[in-house]
Amino acid sequence: MNISSEELILKAKNFTKENIKPIAKELDESNRCPKELFDPMRKLGFFRAQYPLEYGGYDMDYKSAFYILKEIAKGSAGISLLYVVHWMATDVLLKYGTESQKKKYLKDLVEGKKIAAYSISEATAGSDAAGIKTVAEKVENGWKINGTKYFVTNGGIADLYFVMCKTSPNKGAKGISLFIVDKETYGLDVTYYAEKMGFRSSATTNLVLKDCIVSEDNLLGKEDKGFEIVLDGLVGGRLGMSAIGIGIGEVALE
């Protein structure tokens, strides 16, 4: 499909006006993530903008993607946040994933057929991400993960969770790894749908992992090198949040 960034941004603007703004108040009042909009947004191509053609993307620059976020945020900031976090996970998979991981997951993420969550925070580790307590332990058939994640954006709607774990607990930030955990993994449980002050159309939950077994192939990047990968992914996330802020500011002025 050939489409210019200008055309895609215009589609986002029109979609927001026709499909998001009419239900924005209801979403905010009911603290609801509108799953019924996912398929139309996939078909319009909003997930794909900045990713390579070989993985189903449109090969646009990131600026175009952030303009899409800005337009969607004018209707509902929480729906824009869905993209920010999804793209953080997609970005690190594209940059650090093995060819087999990319073949298995990347095209579905780029096309929006699967949604990703980026799971870092815990009740006692927010800004101090290195203070997490979730542990991944090597076992015969891969890794066993135990812990509880807090304030997980896209929790409950995600198909894949990118989970930060301690793999060498005594090494601090230098003992952290990142794992891809499928929502169907035994022992993974989504709990507590958060009541928030803002971004209420964004699904935010806890994530409990109890003896979750993932294969060696689900380790993203090198063992104990996950902290740098996570921080790298946050760069795009922070820029995305800036785009959302600009959208909110513009619609307030309008």
mmCIF file of C-alpha atoms in Angstrom:
data_model
loop_
_atom_site.group_PDB
_atom_site.id
_atom_site.type_symbol
_atom_site.label_atom_id
_atom_site.label_comp_id
_atom_site.label_asym_id
_atom_site.label_seq_id
_atom_site.Cartn_x
_atom_site.Cartn_y
_atom_site.Cartn_z
ATOM 1 C CA MET A 1 0.000 0.000 0.000
ATOM 2 C CA ASN A 2 1.456 3.362 -1.040
ATOM 3 C CA ILE A 3 0.509 6.233 1.248
ATOM 4 C CA SER A 4 2.245 9.484 2.125
ATOM 5 C CA SER A 5 2.811 10.628 5.682
ATOM 6 C CA GLU A 6 0.527 13.605 5.029
ATOM 7 C CA GLU A 7 -2.292 11.274 3.956
ATOM 8 C CA LEU A 8 -1.828 9.039 7.000
ATOM 9 C CA ILE A 9 -1.819 12.013 9.386
ATOM 10 C CA LEU A 10 -5.005 13.312 7.751
ATOM 11 C CA LYS A 11 -6.593 9.870 8.203
ATOM 12 C CA ALA A 12 -5.701 10.038 11.916
ATOM 13 C CA LYS A 13 -7.221 13.515 12.182
ATOM 14 C CA ASN A 14 -10.462 12.435 10.496
ATOM 15 C CA PHE A 15 -10.666 9.174 12.448
ATOM 16 C CA THR A 16 -10.299 11.072 15.709
ATOM 17 C CA LYS A 17 -13.045 13.516 14.744
ATOM 18 C CA GLU A 18 -15.469 10.837 13.545
ATOM 19 C CA ASN A 19 -14.777 7.913 15.889
ATOM 20 C CA ILE A 20 -12.936 9.008 19.023
ATOM 21 C CA LYS A 21 -14.333 12.428 19.965
ATOM 22 C CA PRO A 22 -17.964 11.227 20.017
ATOM 23 C CA ILE A 23 -17.174 8.588 22.663
ATOM 24 C CA ALA A 24 -14.315 10.350 24.509
ATOM 25 C CA LYS A 25 -16.498 11.530 27.416
ATOM 26 C CA GLU A 26 -17.965 8.056 27.896
ATOM 27 C CA LEU A 27 -14.484 6.476 27.837
ATOM 28 C CA ASP A 28 -13.273 8.914 30.473
ATOM 29 C CA GLU A 29 -16.278 8.461 32.727
ATOM 30 C CA SER A 30 -16.284 4.662 32.474
ATOM 31 C CA ASN A 31 -12.475 4.210 32.627
ATOM 32 C CA ARG A 32 -12.701 2.063 29.477
ATOM 33 C CA CYS A 33 -10.205 1.171 26.752
ATOM 34 C CA PRO A 34 -12.140 1.036 23.440
ATOM 35 C CA LYS A 35 -11.184 -2.327 21.956
ATOM 36 C CA GLU A 36 -13.777 -1.835 19.230
ATOM 37 C CA LEU A 37 -11.506 0.810 17.680
ATOM 38 C CA PHE A 38 -8.458 -1.463 17.399
ATOM 39 C CA ASP A 39 -9.448 -3.159 14.165
ATOM 40 C CA PRO A 40 -10.346 0.082 12.318
ATOM 41 C CA MET A 41 -7.065 1.647 13.470
ATOM 42 C CA ARG A 42 -5.153 -1.402 12.216
ATOM 43 C CA LYS A 43 -6.852 -1.226 8.828
ATOM 44 C CA LEU A 44 -6.059 2.487 8.494
ATOM 45 C CA GLY A 45 -2.392 1.716 9.155
ATOM 46 C CA PHE A 46 -1.740 3.877 12.216
ATOM 47 C CA PHE A 47 0.483 1.244 13.879
ATOM 48 C CA ARG A 48 2.820 0.916 10.874
ATOM 49 C CA ALA A 49 4.096 4.398 10.085
ATOM 50 C CA GLN A 50 7.776 4.351 11.091
ATOM 51 C CA TYR A 51 8.691 0.703 10.551
ATOM 52 C CA PRO A 52 10.535 -0.953 7.630
ATOM 53 C CA LEU A 53 8.631 -2.218 4.614
ATOM 54 C CA GLU A 54 9.985 -5.736 5.126
ATOM 55 C CA TYR A 55 8.041 -6.031 8.395
ATOM 56 C CA GLY A 56 4.824 -4.519 7.062
ATOM 57 C CA GLY A 57 5.580 -0.884 7.850
ATOM 58 C CA TYR A 58 5.370 2.255 5.723
ATOM 59 C CA ASP A 59 9.037 3.243 6.188
ATOM 60 C CA MET A 60 8.168 6.791 7.285
ATOM 61 C CA ASP A 61 10.170 8.817 9.788
ATOM 62 C CA TYR A 62 9.335 8.932 13.473
ATOM 63 C CA LYS A 63 8.133 12.520 13.154
ATOM 64 C CA SER A 64 5.215 11.244 11.068
ATOM 65 C CA ALA A 65 4.347 8.704 13.772
ATOM 66 C CA PHE A 66 4.389 11.405 16.442
ATOM 67 C CA TYR A 67 2.070 13.576 14.345
ATOM 68 C CA ILE A 68 -0.372 10.649 14.307
ATOM 69 C CA LEU A 69 -0.143 10.475 18.119
ATOM 70 C CA LYS A 70 -0.765 14.206 18.350
ATOM 71 C CA GLU A 71 -3.944 13.996 16.274
ATOM 72 C CA ILE A 72 -5.318 11.016 18.205
ATOM 73 C CA ALA A 73 -4.510 12.729 21.525
ATOM 74 C CA LYS A 74 -6.813 15.584 20.520
ATOM 75 C CA GLY A 75 -9.669 13.117 20.952
ATOM 76 C CA SER A 76 -8.310 10.891 23.720
ATOM 77 C CA ALA A 77 -4.851 10.959 25.233
ATOM 78 C CA GLY A 78 -5.284 7.448 26.573
ATOM 79 C CA ILE A 79 -5.706 5.954 23.108
ATOM 80 C CA SER A 80 -2.503 7.690 22.035
ATOM 81 C CA LEU A 81 -0.762 6.145 25.035
ATOM 82 C CA LEU A 82 -1.682 2.706 23.683
ATOM 83 C CA TYR A 83 0.575 3.456 20.708
ATOM 84 C CA VAL A 84 3.426 4.981 22.729
ATOM 85 C CA VAL A 85 3.904 1.859 24.839
ATOM 86 C CA HIS A 86 3.243 -0.548 21.975
ATOM 87 C CA TRP A 87 5.898 1.225 19.892
ATOM 88 C CA MET A 88 8.430 1.151 22.743
ATOM 89 C CA ALA A 89 8.247 -2.638 22.744
ATOM 90 C CA THR A 90 8.269 -2.839 18.949
ATOM 91 C CA ASP A 91 11.301 -0.541 18.787
ATOM 92 C CA VAL A 92 13.454 -2.676 21.073
ATOM 93 C CA LEU A 93 12.410 -5.870 19.298
ATOM 94 C CA LEU A 94 13.428 -4.342 15.967
ATOM 95 C CA LYS A 95 16.768 -3.141 17.348
ATOM 96 C CA TYR A 96 17.784 -5.971 19.692
ATOM 97 C CA GLY A 97 15.747 -9.011 18.665
ATOM 98 C CA THR A 98 17.164 -12.089 16.986
ATOM 99 C CA GLU A 99 16.046 -12.947 13.480
ATOM 100 C CA SER A 100 13.873 -15.749 14.852
ATOM 101 C CA GLN A 101 12.219 -13.357 17.329
ATOM 102 C CA LYS A 102 11.563 -10.828 14.585
ATOM 103 C CA LYS A 103 10.151 -13.510 12.324
ATOM 104 C CA LYS A 104 7.867 -14.723 15.102
ATOM 105 C CA TYR A 105 6.611 -11.409 16.490
ATOM 106 C CA LEU A 106 7.605 -8.286 14.592
ATOM 107 C CA LYS A 107 5.228 -8.228 11.625
ATOM 108 C CA ASP A 108 2.191 -8.764 13.845
ATOM 109 C CA LEU A 109 3.304 -5.914 16.118
ATOM 110 C CA VAL A 110 4.054 -3.554 13.237
ATOM 111 C CA GLU A 111 0.650 -4.210 11.679
ATOM 112 C CA GLY A 112 -1.138 -3.946 15.024
ATOM 113 C CA LYS A 113 -2.434 -7.515 14.856
ATOM 114 C CA LYS A 114 -0.882 -8.033 18.265
ATOM 115 C CA ILE A 115 -0.586 -5.409 21.006
ATOM 116 C CA ALA A 116 2.465 -5.117 23.262
ATOM 117 C CA ALA A 117 2.960 -3.898 26.836
ATOM 118 C CA TYR A 118 6.262 -2.644 28.264
ATOM 119 C CA SER A 119 6.334 -3.849 31.846
ATOM 120 C CA ILE A 120 8.909 -2.199 34.092
ATOM 121 C CA SER A 121 7.402 -0.598 37.193
ATOM 122 C CA GLU A 122 6.663 -2.289 40.503
ATOM 123 C CA ALA A 123 5.024 -1.060 43.691
ATOM 124 C CA THR A 124 8.454 -0.297 45.190
ATOM 125 C CA ALA A 125 10.261 0.523 41.928
ATOM 126 C CA GLY A 126 8.868 3.333 39.789
ATOM 127 C CA SER A 127 11.435 5.960 38.842
ATOM 128 C CA ASP A 128 14.104 3.724 40.391
ATOM 129 C CA ALA A 129 13.656 1.016 37.777
ATOM 130 C CA ALA A 130 16.814 -0.773 38.895
ATOM 131 C CA GLY A 131 15.090 -1.504 42.212
ATOM 132 C CA ILE A 132 12.730 -4.133 40.756
ATOM 133 C CA LYS A 133 12.222 -7.418 42.588
ATOM 134 C CA THR A 134 10.751 -9.589 39.820
ATOM 135 C CA VAL A 135 13.221 -12.420 39.242
ATOM 136 C CA ALA A 136 13.900 -14.674 36.274
ATOM 137 C CA GLU A 137 15.734 -17.846 37.245
ATOM 138 C CA LYS A 138 17.397 -20.210 34.788
ATOM 139 C CA VAL A 139 15.768 -23.631 34.679
ATOM 140 C CA GLU A 140 16.210 -26.678 32.498
ATOM 141 C CA ASN A 141 13.700 -25.625 29.843
ATOM 142 C CA GLY A 142 14.345 -21.863 29.844
ATOM 143 C CA TRP A 143 13.566 -19.258 32.498
ATOM 144 C CA LYS A 144 11.155 -19.185 35.448
ATOM 145 C CA ILE A 145 9.740 -15.751 36.270
ATOM 146 C CA ASN A 146 8.235 -14.687 39.591
ATOM 147 C CA GLY A 147 7.081 -11.224 40.608
ATOM 148 C CA THR A 148 4.400 -8.563 40.385
ATOM 149 C CA LYS A 149 4.428 -5.598 38.011
ATOM 150 C CA TYR A 150 2.507 -2.425 38.765
ATOM 151 C CA PHE A 151 0.852 0.212 36.539
ATOM 152 C CA VAL A 152 1.200 -1.809 33.349
ATOM 153 C CA THR A 153 -0.009 0.255 30.385
ATOM 154 C CA ASN A 154 -1.923 -1.947 27.907
ATOM 155 C CA GLY A 155 -2.368 -4.522 30.663
ATOM 156 C CA GLY A 156 -5.154 -6.945 29.853
ATOM 157 C CA ILE A 157 -5.349 -5.915 26.188
ATOM 158 C CA ALA A 158 -1.764 -6.888 25.307
ATOM 159 C CA ASP A 159 -0.866 -10.098 23.523
ATOM 160 C CA LEU A 160 2.823 -9.786 24.431
ATOM 161 C CA TYR A 161 4.383 -8.421 27.613
ATOM 162 C CA PHE A 162 7.976 -7.176 27.515
ATOM 163 C CA VAL A 163 8.921 -7.822 31.135
ATOM 164 C CA MET A 164 12.006 -6.512 32.933
ATOM 165 C CA CYS A 165 13.414 -9.000 35.453
ATOM 166 C CA LYS A 166 16.404 -9.469 37.710
ATOM 167 C CA THR A 167 18.584 -12.289 36.376
ATOM 168 C CA SER A 168 21.575 -11.531 38.614
ATOM 169 C CA PRO A 169 19.889 -10.030 41.706
ATOM 170 C CA ASN A 170 23.142 -8.936 43.360
ATOM 171 C CA LYS A 171 24.310 -6.817 40.403
ATOM 172 C CA GLY A 172 21.714 -4.028 40.526
ATOM 173 C CA ALA A 173 21.099 -2.428 37.123
ATOM 174 C CA LYS A 174 23.835 -4.632 35.648
ATOM 175 C CA GLY A 175 21.869 -7.777 36.493
ATOM 176 C CA ILE A 176 18.618 -7.056 34.649
ATOM 177 C CA SER A 177 17.255 -8.803 31.545
ATOM 178 C CA LEU A 178 14.216 -8.293 29.323
ATOM 179 C CA PHE A 179 11.848 -11.110 28.353
ATOM 180 C CA ILE A 180 8.977 -11.470 25.897
ATOM 181 C CA VAL A 181 6.081 -13.153 27.678
ATOM 182 C CA ASP A 182 2.994 -14.266 25.760
ATOM 183 C CA LYS A 183 -0.361 -13.525 27.407
ATOM 184 C CA GLU A 184 -1.206 -17.246 27.300
ATOM 185 C CA THR A 185 1.831 -18.194 29.412
ATOM 186 C CA TYR A 186 0.831 -20.367 32.360
ATOM 187 C CA GLY A 187 1.153 -18.433 35.623
ATOM 188 C CA LEU A 188 0.642 -14.980 34.097
ATOM 189 C CA ASP A 189 -2.337 -13.167 35.564
ATOM 190 C CA VAL A 190 -3.650 -9.636 34.924
ATOM 191 C CA THR A 191 -5.108 -8.101 38.111
ATOM 192 C CA TYR A 192 -6.443 -4.743 39.324
ATOM 193 C CA TYR A 193 -7.695 -2.461 36.550
ATOM 194 C CA ALA A 194 -6.532 0.926 37.846
ATOM 195 C CA GLU A 195 -8.822 3.902 38.471
ATOM 196 C CA LYS A 196 -6.701 6.859 37.319
ATOM 197 C CA MET A 197 -7.115 10.626 37.334
ATOM 198 C CA GLY A 198 -6.268 10.972 33.621
ATOM 199 C CA PHE A 199 -5.584 8.801 30.559
ATOM 200 C CA ARG A 200 -8.630 6.784 31.558
ATOM 201 C CA SER A 201 -9.121 5.300 28.081
ATOM 202 C CA SER A 202 -5.740 3.603 28.551
ATOM 203 C CA ALA A 203 -5.874 0.135 30.135
ATOM 204 C CA THR A 204 -3.664 0.103 33.241
ATOM 205 C CA THR A 205 -3.325 -3.003 35.404
ATOM 206 C CA ASN A 206 -1.086 -5.057 37.622
ATOM 207 C CA LEU A 207 0.653 -8.119 36.201
ATOM 208 C CA VAL A 208 1.333 -11.120 38.413
ATOM 209 C CA LEU A 209 3.847 -13.717 37.241
ATOM 210 C CA LYS A 210 3.951 -16.917 39.273
ATOM 211 C CA ASP A 211 6.344 -19.634 38.110
ATOM 212 C CA CYS A 212 5.959 -18.485 34.506
ATOM 213 C CA ILE A 213 8.179 -20.571 32.251
ATOM 214 C CA VAL A 214 9.486 -18.953 29.074
ATOM 215 C CA SER A 215 11.994 -20.441 26.663
ATOM 216 C CA GLU A 216 15.563 -19.293 26.164
ATOM 217 C CA ASP A 217 14.381 -17.770 22.872
ATOM 218 C CA ASN A 218 12.194 -15.312 24.808
ATOM 219 C CA LEU A 219 15.216 -13.488 26.234
ATOM 220 C CA LEU A 220 15.485 -10.194 24.328
ATOM 221 C CA GLY A 221 19.102 -9.152 23.887
ATOM 222 C CA LYS A 222 21.845 -10.512 26.109
ATOM 223 C CA GLU A 223 21.467 -11.781 29.648
ATOM 224 C CA ASP A 224 22.046 -9.019 32.236
ATOM 225 C CA LYS A 225 22.005 -6.341 29.498
ATOM 226 C CA GLY A 226 18.285 -5.589 29.680
ATOM 227 C CA PHE A 227 18.505 -2.314 31.583
ATOM 228 C CA GLU A 228 20.222 -0.527 28.686
ATOM 229 C CA ILE A 229 17.651 -1.972 26.264
ATOM 230 C CA VAL A 230 14.759 -0.772 28.426
ATOM 231 C CA LEU A 231 16.224 2.734 28.674
ATOM 232 C CA ASP A 232 16.736 2.804 24.912
ATOM 233 C CA GLY A 233 13.056 1.996 24.395
ATOM 234 C CA LEU A 234 12.040 4.779 26.763
ATOM 235 C CA VAL A 235 13.606 7.391 24.469
ATOM 236 C CA GLY A 236 10.844 6.927 21.901
ATOM 237 C CA GLY A 237 8.309 6.727 24.700
ATOM 238 C CA ARG A 238 9.287 10.127 26.083
ATOM 239 C CA LEU A 239 9.093 11.706 22.649
ATOM 240 C CA GLY A 240 5.697 10.103 22.180
ATOM 241 C CA MET A 241 4.472 11.586 25.463
ATOM 242 C CA SER A 242 5.653 14.987 24.247
ATOM 243 C CA ALA A 243 3.567 14.534 21.088
ATOM 244 C CA ILE A 244 0.535 13.701 23.232
ATOM 245 C CA GLY A 245 1.148 16.830 25.313
ATOM 246 C CA ILE A 246 1.281 18.989 22.194
ATOM 247 C CA GLY A 247 -1.996 17.465 20.989
ATOM 248 C CA ILE A 248 -3.689 18.198 24.317
ATOM 249 C CA GLY A 249 -2.332 21.767 24.244
ATOM 250 C CA GLU A 250 -3.494 22.385 20.676
ATOM 251 C CA VAL A 251 -7.029 21.096 21.256
ATOM 252 C CA ALA A 252 -7.263 23.158 24.460
ATOM 253 C CA LEU A 253 -6.382 26.296 22.469
ATOM 254 C CA GLU A 254 -8.854 25.353 19.753
#
